[in-house]
Coordinates of C-alpha atoms and ligand atoms in Angstrom, one line a residue:
M345 CA 0.0 0.1 -0.1
K346 CA 1.2 3.4 -1.1
R347 CA 2.1 5.5 2.2
T348 CA 2.8 9.0 2.6
I349 CA 5.8 10.1 4.7
I350 CA 6.8 13.5 5.8
V351 CA 10.5 13.1 5.8
T352 CA 12.4 16.1 7.8
G353 CA 16.3 16.8 6.5
G354 CA 15.7 14.7 3.7
A355 CA 18.0 17.1 1.8
G356 CA 21.0 16.2 3.7
F357 CA 23.1 13.0 3.4
I358 CA 20.8 10.0 5.0
G359 CA 17.7 11.8 4.7
S360 CA 18.3 12.1 0.8
N361 CA 19.4 8.5 0.3
F362 CA 16.4 7.4 2.7
V363 CA 14.1 9.7 0.2
L364 CA 15.5 8.1 -3.1
L365 CA 15.0 4.7 -1.3
E366 CA 11.2 5.4 -0.5
R367 CA 10.3 6.5 -3.9
L368 CA 11.7 3.5 -5.7
R369 CA 9.3 1.4 -3.2
G370 CA 6.3 3.8 -4.5
N371 CA 5.6 5.7 -1.4
R372 CA 4.7 9.4 -1.7
V373 CA 7.3 11.6 -0.1
I374 CA 6.8 15.4 1.4
N375 CA 10.5 16.2 2.2
L376 CA 10.8 19.5 4.5
D377 CA 14.0 20.9 5.1
C378 CA 15.4 24.2 5.5
L379 CA 18.5 23.9 3.3
T380 CA 21.0 24.5 6.0
Y381 CA 24.7 24.4 4.5
A382 CA 24.5 20.4 4.8
G383 CA 21.4 20.7 2.9
N384 CA 22.0 20.0 -1.2
I385 CA 19.2 20.1 -3.2
L386 CA 21.6 18.1 -6.0
N387 CA 21.1 15.4 -3.5
L388 CA 17.5 14.8 -5.0
R389 CA 18.4 15.0 -8.8
G390 CA 16.5 12.8 -10.6
L391 CA 13.4 13.4 -8.3
E392 CA 12.3 16.7 -10.5
G393 CA 8.6 16.4 -11.8
D394 CA 8.3 13.3 -9.8
P395 CA 4.3 13.9 -8.7
D396 CA 4.9 12.0 -5.7
Y397 CA 7.6 14.0 -4.4
V398 CA 7.3 17.3 -3.0
F399 CA 9.9 19.6 -1.5
V400 CA 9.0 22.1 1.0
H401 CA 11.3 24.6 2.0
G402 CA 10.7 25.3 5.8
N403 CA 12.3 25.2 9.1
I404 CA 11.1 22.3 11.7
C405 CA 10.9 25.0 14.2
D406 CA 7.8 26.8 12.8
R407 CA 5.0 25.4 13.7
D408 CA 2.6 26.9 11.2
T409 CA 4.7 25.5 8.7
V410 CA 4.7 21.7 10.1
R411 CA 1.0 22.0 11.0
Q412 CA -0.2 23.1 7.4
L413 CA 1.6 20.3 5.8
L414 CA 0.2 17.9 8.2
E415 CA -3.6 19.2 7.3
Q416 CA -2.7 19.3 3.7
Y417 CA -0.8 16.1 3.3
R418 CA -2.5 13.8 5.8
P419 CA 0.7 11.7 6.4
D420 CA 0.8 7.8 7.5
A421 CA 4.3 8.8 9.2
I422 CA 6.8 11.5 9.9
V423 CA 10.5 10.4 9.8
N424 CA 12.6 13.1 11.5
F425 CA 16.0 13.6 10.3
A426 CA 16.5 17.3 10.2
A427 CA 19.5 18.0 12.8
E428 CA 22.4 19.7 13.2
S429 CA 24.7 16.8 12.8
H430 CA 28.5 17.5 13.2
V431 CA 30.4 17.2 16.6
D432 CA 33.1 19.7 15.6
R433 CA 30.6 22.5 14.9
S434 CA 28.6 21.7 18.1
I435 CA 31.7 22.3 20.0
D436 CA 32.2 25.7 18.3
S437 CA 28.7 27.0 18.7
P438 CA 26.4 24.9 20.5
E439 CA 23.1 26.9 20.3
D440 CA 21.9 26.0 16.7
F441 CA 22.2 22.1 18.1
V442 CA 19.7 22.9 20.9
Q443 CA 17.5 25.0 18.6
T444 CA 17.0 22.3 15.7
N445 CA 17.6 19.1 17.8
V446 CA 15.6 19.8 21.0
V447 CA 13.4 22.5 20.0
G448 CA 12.7 21.7 16.4
T449 CA 12.0 17.9 17.5
F450 CA 9.9 19.3 20.5
R451 CA 7.5 21.1 17.8
L452 CA 7.4 18.6 15.4
L453 CA 6.1 16.3 18.0
E454 CA 3.6 18.5 19.9
E455 CA 2.1 19.2 15.8
A456 CA 2.1 15.3 15.3
R457 CA 0.2 15.0 18.7
E458 CA -2.2 17.7 17.6
Y459 CA -2.7 15.8 14.1
S460 CA -2.8 12.5 15.4
M461 CA -5.6 13.5 17.3
S462 CA -7.6 14.7 14.2
L463 CA -7.5 11.3 12.9
S464 CA -9.8 8.0 13.3
P465 CA -8.9 5.7 16.3
K466 CA -7.6 3.3 13.6
A467 CA -5.6 5.9 11.6
A468 CA -4.1 7.3 15.1
A469 CA -3.1 3.8 16.1
A470 CA -1.4 3.4 12.5
F471 CA 0.5 6.7 12.6
R472 CA 4.3 6.9 12.8
F473 CA 6.5 9.3 14.3
L474 CA 10.1 7.8 13.6
H475 CA 13.0 9.7 15.4
V476 CA 16.3 9.3 13.5
S477 CA 19.0 9.1 16.5
T478 CA 22.5 8.1 17.3
D479 CA 24.8 6.2 19.0
E480 CA 26.5 8.5 20.7
V481 CA 24.0 9.2 23.0
Y482 CA 25.2 6.7 25.2
G483 CA 28.6 8.4 25.6
S484 CA 32.4 6.5 25.2
L485 CA 33.4 3.0 25.6
G486 CA 36.6 1.4 27.2
P487 CA 38.3 -1.0 25.0
Q488 CA 37.2 -4.0 26.8
E489 CA 33.5 -2.9 27.3
Q490 CA 30.4 -4.6 25.8
A491 CA 28.6 -2.9 23.1
F492 CA 25.8 -0.3 23.4
T493 CA 22.5 -2.1 24.1
E494 CA 19.0 -0.4 23.8
Q495 CA 19.5 -0.8 28.2
T496 CA 22.8 1.1 28.2
P497 CA 22.3 4.5 30.1
Y498 CA 22.3 7.6 28.1
A499 CA 25.8 9.5 28.8
P500 CA 26.4 12.2 26.1
N501 CA 29.9 13.9 25.8
S502 CA 29.2 16.3 23.4
P503 CA 26.9 19.4 22.9
Y504 CA 25.9 17.4 20.0
A505 CA 25.0 14.3 21.4
A506 CA 23.3 16.2 24.4
S507 CA 20.9 17.9 22.0
K508 CA 20.1 14.2 20.1
A509 CA 19.5 12.7 24.0
G510 CA 17.1 15.5 24.7
S511 CA 15.2 15.0 21.6
D512 CA 15.4 11.2 22.0
H513 CA 13.7 11.6 25.6
L514 CA 11.0 13.7 24.1
A515 CA 10.1 10.9 21.6
R516 CA 10.1 8.6 24.2
A517 CA 8.0 11.0 26.5
Y518 CA 5.4 11.4 23.8
Y519 CA 4.7 7.8 23.6
H520 CA 4.5 7.1 27.3
T521 CA 2.6 10.3 28.3
Y522 CA 0.2 10.9 24.9
R523 CA 0.5 7.4 23.2
L524 CA 1.8 9.2 20.3
P525 CA 3.3 6.2 18.7
T526 CA 6.8 7.3 18.1
L527 CA 10.1 5.1 17.3
V528 CA 13.9 5.8 18.0
T529 CA 16.7 4.7 16.2
N530 CA 20.4 4.7 17.6
C531 CA 22.6 4.5 14.4
S532 CA 26.4 4.3 14.5
N533 CA 28.5 6.3 11.9
N534 CA 27.1 6.1 8.9
Y535 CA 29.3 6.5 5.3
G536 CA 28.3 6.5 1.7
P537 CA 27.3 8.7 -1.3
R538 CA 25.9 12.2 -0.7
Q539 CA 27.9 12.7 2.4
F540 CA 28.9 16.5 3.3
P541 CA 32.8 16.5 2.9
E542 CA 33.1 17.8 6.8
K543 CA 33.1 14.3 8.2
L544 CA 35.6 11.9 8.2
I545 CA 35.1 9.6 5.3
P546 CA 34.3 12.2 2.5
L547 CA 36.9 14.5 3.9
L548 CA 39.7 12.2 2.9
I549 CA 38.3 11.3 0.0
M550 CA 37.8 14.6 -1.3
N551 CA 41.3 16.0 0.1
A552 CA 43.2 12.8 -1.1
I553 CA 41.9 13.2 -4.5
Q554 CA 43.0 16.7 -4.7
G555 CA 46.6 15.7 -3.0
K556 CA 45.5 17.9 0.5
S557 CA 46.4 16.7 3.8
L558 CA 44.6 14.1 5.5
P559 CA 44.0 15.3 9.3
I560 CA 44.0 12.7 11.6
Y561 CA 42.6 13.9 15.1
G562 CA 45.0 12.9 18.1
D563 CA 46.6 9.4 18.0
G564 CA 43.9 8.2 15.3
L565 CA 43.4 5.1 17.7
N566 CA 39.4 6.3 18.3
V567 CA 37.2 3.7 17.4
R568 CA 33.8 4.1 15.2
D569 CA 31.1 1.5 14.1
W570 CA 30.9 1.9 10.7
L571 CA 27.6 1.2 8.4
Y572 CA 26.9 1.9 4.8
V573 CA 24.1 4.4 4.2
E574 CA 22.0 2.5 2.4
D575 CA 21.8 -0.3 5.0
H576 CA 20.6 2.3 7.5
C577 CA 17.8 3.5 5.2
E578 CA 16.7 -0.1 4.9
A579 CA 16.6 -0.9 8.9
L580 CA 14.5 2.7 9.1
H581 CA 12.2 1.3 6.7
L582 CA 11.7 -1.8 8.4
V583 CA 11.4 -0.1 11.8
L584 CA 8.5 2.1 10.2
E585 CA 6.9 -1.2 9.0
K586 CA 7.2 -3.8 11.5
G587 CA 8.8 -1.8 14.8
K588 CA 7.0 -1.3 17.9
P589 CA 5.5 2.2 19.3
G590 CA 7.3 3.2 22.1
Q591 CA 10.6 1.1 21.5
M592 CA 14.2 2.0 20.7
Y593 CA 15.9 0.0 17.9
N594 CA 20.2 0.1 17.9
V595 CA 21.4 0.1 14.3
G596 CA 25.2 -0.8 13.7
G597 CA 27.8 -2.4 11.0
R598 CA 29.3 -4.3 13.8
C599 CA 32.5 -3.0 12.2
E600 CA 34.7 -1.5 14.8
K601 CA 37.7 0.4 13.1
T602 CA 40.2 2.6 14.0
N603 CA 40.5 5.9 12.5
L604 CA 44.0 4.7 11.4
D605 CA 42.2 1.8 9.6
I606 CA 39.9 3.6 7.8
V607 CA 42.1 6.4 6.2
G608 CA 44.5 3.7 5.5
T609 CA 41.6 1.9 3.8
V610 CA 40.7 4.7 1.9
C611 CA 44.5 5.7 0.8
A612 CA 44.8 1.8 -0.6
L613 CA 41.6 1.7 -2.4
L614 CA 42.3 5.2 -4.3
D615 CA 45.9 3.9 -4.9
E616 CA 43.9 0.8 -6.8
L617 CA 41.2 3.0 -8.3
C618 CA 43.5 5.6 -9.3
P619 CA 46.9 4.5 -10.0
D620 CA 48.2 7.3 -12.4
S621 CA 47.6 10.0 -9.5
S622 CA 50.4 11.8 -8.8
F623 CA 49.5 11.5 -5.5
V624 CA 50.1 7.7 -5.1
P625 CA 50.7 6.6 -2.3
H626 CA 47.6 8.5 -0.9
S627 CA 48.7 7.3 2.5
S628 CA 51.5 10.0 2.7
L629 CA 49.1 12.3 3.0
I630 CA 48.1 11.7 6.4
T631 CA 48.9 14.1 9.1
F632 CA 48.0 14.2 12.7
V633 CA 46.7 17.3 14.2
K634 CA 45.0 18.4 17.3
D635 CA 42.7 16.3 18.8
R636 CA 38.8 17.3 19.1
P637 CA 37.9 18.3 22.8
G638 CA 36.1 15.5 24.8
H639 CA 37.0 13.0 21.9
D640 CA 34.6 10.1 22.4
R641 CA 37.1 7.3 22.3
R642 CA 35.2 4.1 21.2
Y643 CA 31.5 3.7 19.9
A644 CA 30.1 -0.2 19.2
V645 CA 26.9 -1.2 18.7
D646 CA 25.2 -4.3 19.6
C647 CA 22.2 -4.4 17.1
S648 CA 20.8 -7.6 18.2
R649 CA 17.3 -6.5 18.9
I650 CA 16.6 -4.9 15.0
E651 CA 18.3 -8.4 13.9
K652 CA 16.2 -10.8 16.0
E653 CA 13.2 -8.8 16.0
L654 CA 12.3 -7.4 12.8
G655 CA 15.2 -9.6 10.4
W656 CA 17.3 -6.5 9.7
K657 CA 21.0 -7.5 8.5
A658 CA 23.5 -5.2 7.0
K659 CA 24.4 -6.0 3.5
Q660 CA 27.3 -4.1 3.1
T661 CA 31.0 -5.0 4.2
L662 CA 33.4 -2.2 5.2
S663 CA 35.1 -3.1 2.0
S664 CA 32.0 -3.2 -0.6
G665 CA 30.5 -0.2 1.0
L666 CA 33.7 2.2 0.6
K667 CA 34.1 0.8 -3.0
K668 CA 30.3 2.1 -4.0
T669 CA 31.5 5.4 -1.8
L670 CA 34.9 6.1 -3.8
D671 CA 33.2 5.0 -7.2
W672 CA 30.3 7.5 -6.3
Y673 CA 32.8 10.4 -5.4
L674 CA 34.7 9.7 -8.2
D675 CA 31.9 9.7 -10.6
N676 CA 29.9 12.7 -9.4
S677 CA 32.7 15.5 -9.9
E678 CA 29.4 18.0 -10.5
W679 CA 28.3 17.2 -7.2
V680 CA 32.0 17.5 -5.6
D681 CA 32.8 20.5 -7.4
S682 CA 29.8 22.1 -6.3
V683 CA 30.2 21.6 -2.8
K684 CA 33.9 22.7 -2.9
T685 CA 33.1 25.8 -4.7
G686 CA 29.8 26.3 -2.7
A687 CA 28.0 27.1 -6.3
Y688 CA 25.3 24.7 -5.0
R689 CA 24.7 27.4 -2.7
N690 CA 24.4 30.1 -5.1
W691 CA 22.2 27.7 -7.0
V692 CA 19.8 27.5 -4.1
K693 CA 19.9 30.9 -3.6
R694 CA 18.8 31.8 -7.2
Q695 CA 15.9 28.9 -7.0
Y696 CA 14.7 29.5 -3.8
N697 CA 15.8 33.3 -3.5
M698 CA 17.6 32.6 0.0
D699 CA 20.8 34.1 1.4
Ligands
LIG608 P1 22.9 16.3 7.5 O1 23.9 17.3 8.5 O2 24.0 15.8 6.3 O3 21.7 16.7 7.2 C1 20.7 17.4 8.2 C2 19.5 17.7 6.9 O4 19.0 18.6 7.7 C3 20.3 19.0 6.1 O5 19.5 18.8 4.9 C4 19.9 20.3 7.0 O6 19.6 21.3 5.7 C5 18.6 19.7 7.6 N1 17.9 20.7 8.9 C6 18.8 21.1 9.4 N2 18.3 21.7 10.6 C7 17.1 22.0 10.0 C8 15.8 22.5 10.4 N3 15.8 23.3 11.8 N4 14.7 22.5 9.6 C9 14.5 21.9 8.6 N5 15.8 20.9 8.1 C10 16.8 21.2 9.0 O7 22.7 15.0 8.6 P2 22.7 13.3 8.4 O8 24.3 12.9 8.3 O9 22.5 13.1 7.2 O10 21.9 13.0 9.8 C11 20.5 12.6 9.4 C12 19.9 12.3 10.8 O11 20.5 11.0 11.2 C13 20.5 13.2 11.9 O12 19.5 13.6 12.9 C14 21.7 12.8 12.9 O13 21.6 13.0 14.3 C15 21.1 11.3 12.7 N6 22.3 10.2 12.6 C16 23.5 10.4 11.4 C17 24.7 9.6 11.7 C18 25.6 9.9 10.6 O14 26.5 9.1 11.0 N7 25.9 11.1 9.7 C19 24.7 8.7 12.4 C20 23.6 8.3 13.2 C21 22.0 9.3 13.3
LIG609 O1 28.1 7.8 15.9 C1 27.2 8.6 14.9 C2 28.1 10.1 14.7 O2 28.8 10.0 13.8 C3 26.7 10.9 14.1 O3 25.6 10.9 14.8 C4 27.0 12.2 13.8 O4 26.0 12.6 12.9 C5 27.9 12.1 12.7 O5 28.9 13.2 12.5 C6 29.1 10.9 13.3 O6 29.9 11.8 14.2 P1 31.7 11.1 14.5 O7 32.2 12.4 15.6 O8 32.1 10.2 15.1 O9 32.1 11.4 13.1 P2 33.4 12.3 12.5 O10 32.9 11.9 10.8 O11 33.2 13.7 12.8 O12 34.5 11.8 12.9 C7 34.7 10.4 13.1 C8 35.9 10.1 13.8 O13 37.1 10.6 13.0 C9 36.1 10.9 15.1 O14 36.7 9.9 15.8 C10 36.6 11.9 14.8 C11 37.8 11.5 13.8 N1 38.2 12.8 12.4 C12 37.1 13.5 12.3 C13 37.4 14.6 11.4 C14 36.2 15.4 11.1 C15 39.5 13.1 12.2 O15 40.3 12.0 13.0 N2 39.5 14.0 11.3 C16 38.8 14.7 11.2 O16 39.0 15.4 9.9

């Protein structure tokens, strides 16, 4: 059955991959995105003229816009990706994180609650509010500690993680207090096509191609659990279809790697894919730089619940996923150039008359 989904933040990295997959599945998508520096309309190229895709340029903090969309499109679900998502920026200027991640999610929940009260009891029970969150809310693990489960207490360490934790608690509370059918997913580090090059993997790829240095914070031994973005999107789809309201679902790649492992693998793959580059071996570009303040040492996700209860499993390994990612960045020079030069922001200015 065709469903109507309001996706917030659908012009960002994971949101755009999700929108494209949901359109392939035949669901109607209304994408509400205010196009911060991280939102890129080029991510949704191919959907122009699609009658079942609507882009709405607006902010999740704006209750009137959200209310109007709910009334106009009568969605079956809201999937909330919209967020300030970069840890380093949250250290530099945390206020935007509280505003979008906490206040914005709160306002969306409030409007969703009002909307669900206007539905028949059957439609209200079938409605879903899926809040997309992160493993960073659980804090940092020591080398021998067990991976995060859904029972691990929250202990966020950065302003970003704290703001996501706040929004997760609100989503949970709206289920317990108002029976709004909310679900929260806590996913590990994603990588793949369309990721803005402030994050480690696309930054390494884009810098390496240009022969720029590959900055590694501290000793490079911090560990992350890596997941290919489409595997995350498949997990979100399953949670929407089969997840239990009020429940949290961890999502991860069972793929713990140090940052040095990652940079080494990216460099080796690039050496293979671009043997004629004058920057071979790309590993010579690796440079150790000052550490991130409060840098979490290790994340690892136990995703047994979603595997056992919903039958989800990651399809890509790190090497197959990285190969797809590198191919995408090498094949999409227009996207890469536009992000580099800021040309896509000029395009948005013309198209949407925004500053
Ligand atoms: P992103 O920064 O690439 O995209 C965020 C999108 O949200 C952008 O399109 C931006 O324009 C939009 N946005 C920001 N503020 C908004 C607002 N107030 N109103 C409307 N739109 C707004 O982020 P991402 O990496 O795609 O992450 C998406 C979500 O997934 C976030 O909630 C993030 O916390 C979560 N998450 C990310 C990862 C990861 O590895 N990237 C892992 C787990 C969870
Ligand atoms: O764990 C999920 C989270 O993963 C998401 O919730 C966040 O939105 C997403 O940004 C990501 O957070 P991280 O801080 O783990 O990702 P980032 O790509 O910024 O950094 C990954 C690791 O690489 C981290 O240990 C810091 C390090 N790093 C990062 C950058 C940008 C470097 O060594 N050098 C760099 O230049």
